[in-house]
Backbone as a chain_set.jsonl record, in Angstrom:
{"seq": "MLPELVETILQYLIFDLHIPAERYVALYAGQARDIQARSLDGASLRFPGNILRPFVSHDGVQGRFRISFDENHKFQAIEKIV", "coords": {"N": [[-3.319, 37.958, 33.507], [-5.149, 35.005, 33.398], [-8.653, 34.569, 32.196], [-11.055, 33.402, 34.492], [-12.514, 30.263, 33.921], [-15.243, 29.072, 33.308], [-17.036, 25.992, 34.066], [-19.609, 23.98, 32.549], [-21.717, 21.793, 33.639], [-23.415, 19.326, 32.37], [-26.398, 17.624, 32.523], [-28.136, 14.662, 32.028], [-31.126, 12.616, 30.626], [-32.272, 9.633, 29.637], [-34.707, 8.367, 27.806], [-37.84, 6.384, 26.316], [-39.659, 7.06, 23.312], [-43.027, 6.791, 21.793], [-44.658, 7.99, 19.584], [-47.535, 7.981, 18.043], [-48.092, 9.36, 14.521], [-50.432, 10.493, 14.397], [-51.015, 12.106, 16.885], [-48.734, 13.276, 17.095], [-49.338, 15.337, 15.103], [-51.219, 16.962, 16.874], [-49.477, 18.726, 18.262], [-48.463, 20.315, 16.254], [-50.58, 21.34, 15.268], [-51.488, 23.457, 17.437], [-52.794, 22.195, 19.581], [-51.53, 20.706, 21.529], [-48.714, 21.225, 23.631], [-46.637, 20.426, 25.17], [-44.35, 17.656, 25.994], [-44.763, 14.895, 27.882], [-42.979, 12.667, 29.668], [-41.443, 9.246, 30.979], [-38.388, 8.703, 32.105], [-35.654, 6.322, 31.726], [-34.854, 5.458, 34.275], [-36.926, 5.973, 35.893], [-37.473, 8.848, 36.566], [-39.506, 11.626, 36.094], [-40.115, 13.733, 33.103], [-40.788, 16.773, 31.367], [-40.795, 18.686, 28.279], [-40.812, 20.877, 25.938], [-42.752, 20.301, 22.679], [-41.592, 20.746, 20.479], [-38.751, 20.439, 20.06], [-38.713, 18.125, 19.268], [-38.867, 18.072, 16.361], [-37.084, 17.482, 14.345], [-36.882, 14.783, 14.637], [-39.503, 13.585, 13.527], [-41.051, 11.447, 11.71], [-42.893, 9.984, 8.763], [-44.161, 8.04, 10.573], [-44.521, 9.344, 13.003], [-43.18, 9.905, 16.086], [-40.458, 7.962, 16.934], [-38.442, 5.933, 19.507], [-35.324, 5.784, 21.323], [-34.101, 8.025, 23.301], [-31.821, 11.134, 24.113], [-31.789, 13.388, 26.368], [-30.403, 16.537, 27.361], [-29.548, 18.685, 29.868], [-28.774, 21.76, 31.663], [-27.241, 22.857, 34.802], [-29.227, 24.341, 35.735], [-31.306, 23.351, 34.911], [-32.117, 24.087, 32.368], [-32.823, 23.479, 29.043], [-30.52, 21.814, 26.623], [-30.043, 19.982, 24.704], [-31.018, 17.303, 22.432], [-30.782, 14.122, 21.514], [-31.352, 11.15, 19.359], [-30.795, 8.267, 20.182], [-31.64, 5.373, 19.691]], "CA": [[-3.948, 37.133, 34.231], [-6.011, 34.19, 32.657], [-9.951, 34.526, 32.557], [-11.884, 32.598, 34.934], [-12.958, 29.551, 33.321], [-16.569, 28.532, 33.766], [-17.227, 24.81, 33.597], [-20.946, 23.834, 32.837], [-21.962, 20.273, 34.041], [-24.661, 18.752, 31.579], [-27.118, 16.415, 33.138], [-29.117, 13.973, 30.958], [-31.907, 11.697, 31.043], [-32.503, 8.534, 28.676], [-36.453, 7.792, 27.752], [-38.168, 5.91, 25.024], [-40.988, 7.857, 22.966], [-43.432, 5.921, 20.641], [-45.939, 9.096, 19.553], [-48.129, 7.922, 16.577], [-48.097, 10.88, 13.657], [-51.575, 11.764, 14.696], [-50.744, 12.621, 17.888], [-47.605, 14.366, 17.071], [-50.054, 16.435, 14.423], [-51.753, 17.75, 17.814], [-48.735, 19.59, 18.536], [-48.296, 21.429, 15.052], [-52.163, 22.236, 15.51], [-51.53, 23.908, 18.665], [-53.61, 21.56, 20.722], [-50.776, 20.305, 22.661], [-47.365, 22.262, 23.672], [-45.316, 19.846, 25.783], [-44.476, 16.263, 26.062], [-44.698, 13.978, 29.277], [-42.397, 11.333, 29.633], [-40.794, 8.769, 32.005], [-36.898, 8.203, 31.971], [-35.677, 4.815, 32.161], [-34.623, 5.356, 35.615], [-37.96, 6.455, 36.455], [-37.805, 10.191, 36.446], [-40.59, 12.27, 35.176], [-39.589, 14.846, 32.551], [-41.72, 17.333, 30.866], [-40.248, 19.388, 27.507], [-41.485, 21.427, 24.467], [-42.702, 19.023, 21.928], [-41.084, 21.382, 18.907], [-37.51, 20.01, 19.96], [-38.757, 16.74, 18.569], [-39.287, 18.068, 15.026], [-35.917, 16.816, 13.593], [-36.925, 13.2, 14.445], [-40.649, 13.109, 13.203], [-41.386, 10.674, 10.342], [-44.114, 9.538, 8.604], [-44.836, 7.129, 11.633], [-44.416, 9.818, 14.333], [-41.574, 9.899, 16.804], [-40.355, 6.66, 17.737], [-37.218, 5.613, 19.452], [-34.732, 6.139, 22.599], [-33.5, 9.858, 23.043], [-30.783, 11.275, 25.55], [-32.244, 15.008, 26.695], [-29.374, 16.951, 28.17], [-29.918, 20.076, 30.57], [-27.741, 22.507, 32.213], [-27.664, 22.829, 36.315], [-30.671, 25.055, 35.979], [-32.582, 22.3, 34.232], [-32.411, 24.68, 30.921], [-32.607, 22.354, 27.758], [-29.334, 21.974, 25.919], [-29.847, 19.08, 23.513], [-31.758, 16.111, 22.716], [-30.355, 13.43, 20.343], [-32.007, 10.078, 19.104], [-29.787, 7.078, 20.403], [-31.57, 3.842, 19.379]], "C": [[-5.084, 36.343, 33.093], [-7.339, 34.287, 33.091], [-10.329, 33.431, 33.252], [-12.344, 31.476, 33.898], [-14.521, 28.828, 33.917], [-16.877, 27.028, 33.248], [-18.856, 24.447, 33.725], [-21.175, 22.409, 32.708], [-23.345, 20.002, 33.337], [-25.177, 17.451, 32.415], [-27.74, 15.859, 31.697], [-30.246, 13.034, 31.26], [-32.249, 10.958, 29.607], [-34.051, 8.436, 28.736], [-36.573, 7.354, 26.464], [-39.392, 6.683, 24.68], [-41.472, 6.846, 21.816], [-44.953, 6.988, 20.716], [-46.091, 8.623, 18.106], [-48.068, 9.43, 15.859], [-49.475, 11.517, 14.049], [-51.552, 12.41, 15.884], [-49.816, 13.709, 17.906], [-48.312, 15.86, 16.316], [-50.68, 17.535, 15.511], [-50.687, 18.892, 18.05], [-48.333, 20.746, 17.396], [-49.778, 22.141, 15.101], [-52.245, 23.255, 16.434], [-52.524, 23.253, 19.688], [-53.023, 21.092, 21.824], [-49.355, 21.286, 22.372], [-46.317, 21.157, 24.061], [-45.648, 18.495, 25.915], [-44.021, 15.884, 27.492], [-43.94, 12.924, 28.936], [-41.635, 10.768, 30.822], [-39.188, 8.571, 31.385], [-36.677, 6.822, 32.275], [-35.202, 4.406, 33.743], [-35.696, 5.697, 36.431], [-38.34, 7.907, 36.939], [-38.902, 10.78, 35.731], [-40.082, 13.382, 34.549], [-40.977, 15.541, 31.515], [-41.048, 18.292, 29.857], [-41.007, 19.796, 26.37], [-41.619, 20.382, 23.398], [-41.968, 19.607, 20.657], [-39.436, 20.71, 19.068], [-37.469, 18.751, 19.409], [-38.728, 16.652, 16.907], [-38.338, 17.498, 14.081], [-36.114, 15.151, 13.56], [-38.494, 12.789, 14.028], [-40.443, 12.435, 11.804], [-42.778, 10.44, 10.207], [-44.98, 8.649, 9.681], [-44.832, 7.967, 12.996], [-42.977, 9.971, 14.574], [-41.474, 8.659, 17.509], [-38.975, 6.512, 18.037], [-36.652, 6.054, 20.9], [-34.189, 7.44, 22.158], [-32.777, 10.062, 24.648], [-31.452, 12.8, 25.447], [-31.083, 15.365, 27.581], [-29.792, 18.511, 28.651], [-28.651, 20.479, 31.521], [-28.116, 22.311, 34.018], [-28.828, 23.49, 36.803], [-32.005, 24.35, 35.36], [-32.983, 23.06, 32.92], [-32.186, 23.647, 30.017], [-31.598, 22.781, 27.124], [-29.55, 21.252, 24.595], [-30.74, 18.152, 23.621], [-31.199, 15.275, 21.349], [-31.018, 11.759, 20.366], [-30.662, 9.042, 19.327], [-29.959, 5.642, 19.983], [-32.821, 4.28, 18.204]], "O": [[-5.695, 36.924, 32.196], [-7.496, 34.134, 34.302], [-10.006, 32.356, 32.747], [-12.583, 31.986, 32.804], [-14.624, 28.14, 34.933], [-16.963, 26.863, 32.031], [-19.404, 24.579, 34.819], [-20.824, 21.838, 31.676], [-24.355, 20.514, 33.822], [-24.49, 16.519, 32.834], [-27.799, 16.444, 30.615], [-30.209, 12.64, 32.425], [-32.464, 11.616, 28.589], [-34.57, 8.436, 29.852], [-35.802, 7.675, 25.559], [-40.166, 6.991, 25.587], [-40.711, 6.22, 21.079], [-45.92, 6.899, 21.473], [-45.258, 8.73, 17.206], [-48.008, 10.475, 16.508], [-49.687, 12.73, 14.053], [-52.19, 13.463, 15.892], [-49.948, 14.778, 18.501], [-48.068, 17.019, 16.65], [-50.708, 18.735, 15.237], [-51.124, 20.042, 18.016], [-47.957, 21.88, 17.691], [-49.97, 23.35, 14.975], [-53.167, 24.049, 16.245], [-52.985, 23.944, 20.597], [-53.593, 20.988, 22.91], [-49.022, 21.865, 21.338], [-45.294, 20.982, 23.4], [-46.8, 18.064, 25.959], [-43.118, 16.434, 28.123], [-44.21, 12.26, 27.935], [-41.178, 11.553, 31.652], [-38.994, 8.298, 30.201], [-37.435, 6.193, 33.013], [-35.214, 3.277, 34.234], [-35.513, 5.745, 37.648], [-39.354, 8.127, 37.602], [-39.166, 10.285, 34.635], [-39.531, 14.18, 35.308], [-41.913, 14.88, 31.063], [-40.45, 19.099, 30.57], [-41.832, 19.028, 25.876], [-40.678, 19.613, 23.198], [-41.766, 18.791, 19.758], [-38.91, 20.484, 17.978], [-36.404, 18.234, 19.072], [-38.614, 15.614, 16.255], [-38.77, 17.032, 13.026], [-35.64, 14.405, 12.703], [-38.76, 11.6, 14.205], [-39.722, 12.911, 10.928], [-43.654, 10.579, 11.06], [-46.208, 8.563, 9.661], [-45.107, 7.378, 14.041], [-42.004, 10.101, 13.832], [-42.184, 8.311, 18.452], [-38.165, 6.829, 17.167], [-37.425, 6.649, 21.65], [-33.909, 7.828, 21.024], [-32.979, 9.541, 25.745], [-31.578, 13.288, 24.324], [-30.764, 14.596, 28.489], [-30.272, 19.351, 27.89], [-27.794, 19.724, 31.983], [-29.115, 21.71, 34.412], [-29.353, 23.342, 37.907], [-33.196, 24.66, 35.338], [-34.045, 22.764, 32.373], [-31.26, 22.878, 30.275], [-31.506, 23.991, 26.92], [-29.293, 21.794, 23.52], [-31.33, 17.995, 24.69], [-31.218, 15.818, 20.244], [-31.132, 11.22, 21.467], [-29.652, 9.13, 18.629], [-29.046, 4.823, 19.874], [-33.316, 3.417, 17.479]]}, "num_chains": 1, "name": "protein.A"}
């Protein structure tokens, strides 16, 4: 008998971020923890700022991102798409 396969359906939101370096430093300093944004379709989202670390440059964090989460709204992945 084959084990039952469980399919995880990932959902995602696309949003733009423009966080200057000075503001992102507040996350490193512990003055802020979460990022709030609005997706392109108008949904409000909130996530831990530390997931943006791979995308920080000397200008801060800039670009369009896709954040994926599972059916329980648990973070799965984030990628820069533009």
